[in-house]
Each structure stands twice: as structure tokens, then as C-alpha cells.
Coordinates of C-alpha atoms and ligand atoms in Angstrom, one line a residue:
X26 CA 11.0 2.6 183.0
X27 CA 7.5 2.8 184.4
X28 CA 7.4 0.7 187.6
X29 CA 5.4 -2.6 187.3
X30 CA 3.2 -1.5 190.3
X31 CA 2.1 1.6 188.4
X32 CA 1.2 -0.5 185.4
X33 CA -0.7 -3.0 187.5
X34 CA -2.5 -0.1 189.3
X35 CA -3.5 1.5 186.0
X36 CA -4.9 -1.8 184.8
X37 CA -6.8 -2.3 188.1
X38 CA -8.3 1.2 188.1
X39 CA -9.4 1.3 184.5
X40 CA -12.0 -1.4 183.8
X41 CA -11.5 -2.5 180.2
X42 CA -15.2 -2.7 179.3
X43 CA -16.0 0.7 180.7
X44 CA -13.0 2.2 179.0
X45 CA -14.0 0.7 175.6
X46 CA -17.5 2.0 176.0
X47 CA -16.2 5.4 177.0
X48 CA -14.5 5.4 173.6
X49 CA -17.9 5.2 171.9
X50 CA -17.9 1.4 171.2
X51 CA -21.2 -0.2 172.3
X52 CA -20.7 -3.6 173.9
X53 CA -23.3 -6.3 174.4
X54 CA -23.1 -9.4 176.4
X55 CA -22.4 -12.8 174.7
X56 CA -21.9 -15.6 177.2
X57 CA -19.1 -14.7 179.5
X58 CA -17.8 -12.0 177.1
X59 CA -18.9 -8.8 175.5
X60 CA -18.8 -8.0 171.8
X61 CA -18.8 -4.8 169.9
X62 CA -17.7 -3.2 166.6
X63 CA -14.0 -2.9 166.3
X64 CA -13.0 0.7 165.9
X65 CA -10.0 -0.1 163.7
X66 CA -11.7 -1.7 160.8
X67 CA -15.0 -1.4 159.0
X68 CA -16.8 -3.8 161.2
X69 CA -20.4 -5.0 160.8
X70 CA -19.9 -8.4 162.4
X71 CA -19.1 -7.3 165.3
X72 CA -15.7 -8.8 165.9
X73 CA -14.3 -7.1 168.9
X74 CA -14.5 -9.5 171.8
X75 CA -13.9 -8.3 175.4
X76 CA -13.4 -10.6 178.3
X77 CA -14.3 -8.8 181.6
X78 CA -12.9 -11.7 183.6
X79 CA -9.5 -11.6 181.9
X80 CA -9.6 -7.9 181.2
X81 CA -8.5 -8.8 177.7
X82 CA -9.8 -7.7 174.3
X83 CA -9.2 -9.1 170.8
X84 CA -10.3 -8.2 167.3
X85 CA -11.3 -11.5 165.6
X86 CA -12.0 -9.7 162.3
X87 CA -9.9 -7.9 159.7
X88 CA -7.3 -6.5 162.2
X89 CA -6.2 -10.1 163.0
X90 CA -6.5 -11.3 159.4
X91 CA -2.7 -11.3 158.9
X92 CA -2.3 -14.2 161.4
X93 CA -1.1 -11.9 164.2
X94 CA -3.8 -11.5 166.8
X95 CA -4.6 -7.9 167.5
X96 CA -5.6 -7.5 171.1
X97 CA -4.4 -6.9 174.6
X98 CA -5.2 -5.2 177.9
X99 CA -6.7 -1.7 178.6
X100 CA -3.3 0.0 178.0
X101 CA -3.0 -1.6 174.6
X102 CA -6.5 -0.5 173.7
X103 CA -5.8 3.0 174.9
X104 CA -2.5 3.1 173.0
X105 CA -4.2 2.3 169.7
X106 CA -7.2 4.5 170.4
X107 CA -5.1 7.6 171.1
X108 CA -2.4 6.8 168.6
X109 CA 0.3 7.2 171.3
X110 CA 3.1 5.1 172.8
X111 CA 2.9 2.8 175.8
X112 CA 4.2 5.4 178.3
X113 CA 1.8 8.1 177.2
X114 CA -1.1 5.7 177.3
X115 CA -0.2 4.7 180.9
X116 CA 0.2 8.3 181.9
X117 CA -3.1 9.4 180.5
X118 CA -5.0 6.4 182.0
X119 CA -3.2 7.1 185.2
X120 CA -4.3 10.8 185.3
X121 CA -1.0 12.1 186.5
X122 CA 0.3 9.5 189.0
X123 CA 3.2 8.7 186.7
X124 CA 5.7 11.4 187.3
X125 CA 6.4 13.9 184.5
X126 CA 10.0 12.9 184.1
X127 CA 9.0 9.3 183.5
X128 CA 6.8 10.3 180.5
X129 CA 8.3 12.3 177.7
X130 CA 4.9 13.4 176.6
X131 CA 5.9 17.0 176.0
X132 CA 7.5 16.3 172.6
X133 CA 4.5 14.4 171.2
X134 CA 2.3 17.3 170.3
X135 CA 2.6 21.1 170.1
X136 CA 0.6 23.1 172.5
X137 CA -2.8 23.8 171.0
X138 CA -3.8 27.4 170.3
X139 CA -5.8 29.1 173.1
X140 CA -8.4 30.4 170.7
X141 CA -9.2 26.9 169.5
X142 CA -9.5 25.6 173.1
X143 CA -11.6 28.6 174.1
X144 CA -14.1 27.8 171.2
X145 CA -14.2 24.1 172.1
X146 CA -14.7 24.9 175.8
X147 CA -17.7 27.0 174.8
X148 CA -19.1 24.2 172.7
X149 CA -18.7 21.7 175.5
X150 CA -20.3 24.1 178.0
X151 CA -23.4 24.3 175.9
X152 CA -23.6 20.5 175.8
X153 CA -23.6 20.2 179.6
X154 CA -27.1 21.6 180.0
X155 CA -28.4 19.0 177.5
X156 CA -26.9 16.1 179.4
X157 CA -29.0 14.8 182.3
X158 CA -26.3 12.1 183.0
X159 CA -23.5 14.8 183.4
X160 CA -25.7 17.0 185.6
X161 CA -26.6 14.0 187.7
X162 CA -22.9 13.0 188.0
X163 CA -22.0 16.5 189.2
X164 CA -24.9 16.5 191.7
X165 CA -23.7 13.2 193.0
X166 CA -20.4 14.9 193.8
X167 CA -22.2 17.7 195.5
X168 CA -21.9 20.2 192.7
X169 CA -25.2 21.8 191.9
X170 CA -24.8 25.6 191.6
X171 CA -25.4 26.7 188.1
X172 CA -23.5 29.9 188.5
X173 CA -20.4 27.9 189.5
X174 CA -20.7 25.8 186.4
X175 CA -21.0 28.9 184.3
X176 CA -18.1 30.7 186.0
X177 CA -15.7 27.7 185.5
X178 CA -17.2 27.0 182.0
X179 CA -17.8 23.4 183.0
X180 CA -18.8 21.3 179.9
X181 CA -19.7 17.8 178.8
X182 CA -18.5 15.9 175.9
X183 CA -21.4 14.1 174.3
X184 CA -19.7 13.3 171.0
X185 CA -21.4 16.0 169.0
X186 CA -18.2 18.1 168.4
X187 CA -17.0 15.5 165.9
X188 CA -20.2 16.0 163.8
X189 CA -19.2 19.6 163.3
X190 CA -15.8 18.5 161.9
X191 CA -16.1 16.2 158.9
X192 CA -13.1 13.9 158.2
X193 CA -10.5 15.7 156.1
X194 CA -11.8 19.3 156.9
X195 CA -9.3 21.9 158.2
X196 CA -11.1 22.1 161.5
X197 CA -10.9 18.3 161.9
X198 CA -7.2 18.6 161.4
X199 CA -6.9 21.3 164.0
X200 CA -8.9 19.4 166.5
X201 CA -6.8 16.2 165.9
X202 CA -3.6 18.2 166.2
X203 CA -4.8 19.6 169.5
X204 CA -5.6 16.1 170.8
X205 CA -9.3 16.8 171.1
X206 CA -10.1 14.2 168.5
X207 CA -8.1 10.9 168.5
X208 CA -6.2 9.3 165.6
X209 CA -9.0 6.7 165.6
X210 CA -11.6 9.4 165.1
X211 CA -13.2 9.6 168.5
X212 CA -13.5 12.5 170.9
X213 CA -10.7 12.3 173.4
X214 CA -12.9 13.4 176.3
X215 CA -16.0 11.4 175.3
X216 CA -18.4 11.0 178.2
X217 CA -16.3 13.3 180.4
X218 CA -17.2 16.4 182.3
X219 CA -14.6 18.9 181.1
X220 CA -13.1 22.2 182.4
X221 CA -10.8 24.6 180.5
X222 CA -7.5 25.1 182.3
X223 CA -6.3 28.7 182.1
X224 CA -3.0 30.5 182.7
X225 CA -2.9 33.5 185.0
X226 CA -3.6 35.8 182.0
X227 CA -6.9 33.9 181.5
X228 CA -6.0 32.1 178.2
X229 CA -7.1 28.5 177.9
X230 CA -4.0 26.5 177.8
X231 CA -5.3 23.0 178.6
X232 CA -8.3 21.0 179.4
X233 CA -9.3 18.5 182.1
X234 CA -11.8 15.7 181.7
X235 CA -13.4 13.5 184.4
X236 CA -15.2 10.5 183.1
X237 CA -18.8 10.3 184.4
X238 CA -18.6 6.5 184.3
X239 CA -15.5 4.8 185.6
X240 CA -12.7 6.6 187.4
X241 CA -10.7 8.3 184.6
X242 CA -9.0 11.7 184.7
X243 CA -7.9 12.9 181.3
X244 CA -5.7 15.8 180.2
X245 CA -4.8 16.9 176.8
X246 CA -1.5 15.5 175.6
X247 CA 1.7 17.5 176.1
X248 CA 3.0 19.2 179.2
X249 CA 0.3 19.8 181.9
X250 CA -0.6 23.4 182.0
X251 CA -3.2 25.8 183.3
X252 CA -5.3 26.3 186.4
X253 CA -8.9 26.0 187.5
X254 CA -10.3 29.1 189.2
X255 CA -7.1 31.0 188.8
X256 CA -9.1 34.2 188.6
X257 CA -9.7 34.0 192.4
X258 CA -6.0 34.9 192.9
X259 CA -6.8 38.5 192.1
X260 CA -9.1 38.9 195.1
X261 CA -7.7 36.7 197.8
X262 CA -4.5 36.5 199.9
X263 CA -4.9 32.8 200.7
X264 CA -5.3 29.8 198.5
X265 CA -6.6 26.3 199.3
X266 CA -4.9 23.7 197.2
X267 CA -6.9 20.5 196.6
X268 CA -5.8 17.2 195.1
X269 CA -8.5 17.0 192.4
X270 CA -10.6 19.3 190.3
X271 CA -13.8 17.9 191.7
X272 CA -12.5 18.6 195.3
X273 CA -12.0 22.3 194.4
X274 CA -15.4 22.5 192.8
X275 CA -16.9 21.1 196.1
X276 CA -15.2 23.9 198.0
X277 CA -16.5 26.5 195.6
X278 CA -20.0 25.0 195.6
X279 CA -19.9 25.3 199.4
X280 CA -19.2 29.0 199.1
X281 CA -15.4 28.9 199.7
X282 CA -14.1 30.8 196.8
X283 CA -10.3 30.3 196.8
X284 CA -9.8 26.6 196.2
X285 CA -7.5 25.7 193.3
X286 CA -6.7 22.1 192.4
X287 CA -3.6 20.3 191.5
X288 CA -4.0 17.3 189.2
X289 CA -3.3 14.3 191.4
X290 CA -0.4 14.2 193.8
X291 CA 2.2 14.8 191.1
X292 CA 0.1 17.4 189.3
X293 CA 1.9 20.6 190.3
X294 CA 2.5 22.8 187.2
X295 CA 4.5 25.9 186.3
X296 CA 1.3 27.8 186.5
X297 CA 0.9 26.8 190.2
X298 CA 4.5 28.1 190.8
X299 CA 3.6 31.4 189.1
X300 CA 0.4 31.7 191.2
X301 CA 2.2 31.3 194.5
X302 CA 4.9 33.8 193.4
X303 CA 2.2 36.5 193.3
X304 CA 3.0 39.0 196.2
X305 CA -0.6 39.1 197.2
X306 CA -0.7 35.4 198.1
X307 CA 0.4 35.0 201.7
X308 CA -1.2 31.8 202.8
X309 CA -1.5 28.4 201.2
X310 CA -3.5 25.7 202.8
X311 CA -3.1 22.1 201.5
X312 CA -6.3 20.2 201.5
X313 CA -5.0 16.9 200.1
X314 CA -6.4 13.5 200.8
X315 CA -5.0 12.1 204.1
X316 CA -3.7 9.0 202.4
X317 CA 0.0 8.2 202.0
X318 CA 0.3 9.7 198.5
X319 CA -1.4 12.9 199.7
X320 CA 1.0 13.2 202.6
X321 CA 4.0 12.7 200.4
X322 CA 2.7 15.3 198.0
X323 CA 2.3 17.8 200.9
X324 CA 5.9 17.1 202.0
X325 CA 7.1 17.7 198.5
X326 CA 5.3 21.1 198.1
Ligands
LIG410 ZN1 -10.6 -5.0 164.0

């Protein structure tokens, strides 16, 4: 069971309107509500109605034609968008605060092939330079060094990948199986700054996305794997562990080369274990937020 407080926090932290727009649905104001085209039926009306006050959405068109109203909160929207169960939707919206044992996500999808993720990471990296909004977002977080972005292969998801993968094509199937394109036909990391996550051998085994609008952290479905900046372990005897990817990037941007993030306070992976088992690594400094969750995570490590 996911604790009710976690569900309430996920709802509070993920604004419904911002989330729906991040899925590629354009909303415009109509009285106290917003309206947009429903992503689940061929909608020219538009019949998706979103109440920012109630944080509730509803399709007044074909989806609800059977008499049963299709609508709900941000979790229900995410669940339908990603084609996943309730728990997985909560976990993804939560960006890792729900503990791994509460979420049996591992069985949902096979681990995508590193070669595919490597190609996609390269595609997204090219899109970063074209996006003023993404560059501006990174600058707002103090990350400005171009060589850092190149070294970490930082990218941006502007929605153009899907254009290279027509519905029904083999590559579309591959991207969908990897979780990069959702069952609803949207890019999973749409409007996110993304980084490939690598294992200690350098293979891309996961991907992280940070929405440039809103406060969402996304990871590919399946067990959380891979590290940012793992390569630094070859040249240092001390590691600084940060709570988020952006925190690590801030360290790196400031010229401190050995920062490696976990993914939220429960985001310790098998790759982190493997990293610390390296004989070379003698010192580990935890640079977690000084809030209660960060202190609990420090105690657990
Ligand atoms: Zn609909």
C-alpha cells in the first residue's frame, strides 16, 4: 500500500495543468477552467476540461460517451498517459520518494538495450542546443559550462524524436518498449532536460529527465539503474554524493569534478554500491539537503 500522505504529496507537487501541458496537450483558459484536446480520442472540439482549482480533469467527449465519466486527478491522467498502473504512476510522478519495495515496477518492462539509449541520448543532446528554454532553465540552476553539458551528454526533449518514428514502424516499437514513447504516443520525457545514466563500464542503462516547467523528475520504467559522472571514479579517491542530478551538475559546473547524484533520498542503486566497492574510492562525502528526509537518507547510507 502506498501511504495516503505520499499520494497527497504527489498530488500537491504535480500541478495538473502543468503536467497535462508537459504531455503535449495545449490548454487554453475558458472561464475558471482550461480546455484542450483530449489525447485519448480524435478530438477537434476540444473536450478535455481541466479545473485548476479542483485539480480535476474530465473528457466530455467520446471517452465519456458510454455514460461513465472519464476523468480524475493528476495520477489518473499520468496512469492513462503512460499506460501504467496506479503504483507506477505515483512512483514516476514522485521521482523516487516511494520506496522501491512499494513499487513492483521492475516487472513491467524489460531493460532497454544500451545501444538504443545511446542513440536516443545523442539525438536529445543535439536538440539541447536548439532550445533556448532548456538552456535558460539550466542557467537558472547555475549550469552554464558548455563542456560540462557535452561531457555528461545533457539533452533536451522537444518532441522531435517521435517524428523520426512513424506509428507502426519497427523503431517506434523499440522506443515504446523502452518507455521513451508512451502508450498514448507522446514522448515520455517531453519538455525535460535529460541525461543518460551509465553503468561503470560506460554503457547507457537508464535515463533521467528533469521537467523545465514544474517540478517533475522522471526515470525510465523498470529498476532504477546507472550513474551520472561515473567516469570520475577512475581518477579520484573521493566521491561527493548529492541528492539530485542538478545538485551534482552544480558542483561540476563549479569545478568540483567528483560529484555523483543519487535520485532523491531513496535513489541509491546497485551501481552506487558497485562504485563504492572500488578499492580506489576511500572517501565518500554526503551532500544531501539538510531537511529531515536528507538526514534520514544519510543515516541509512
Ligand atoms: Zn477523450
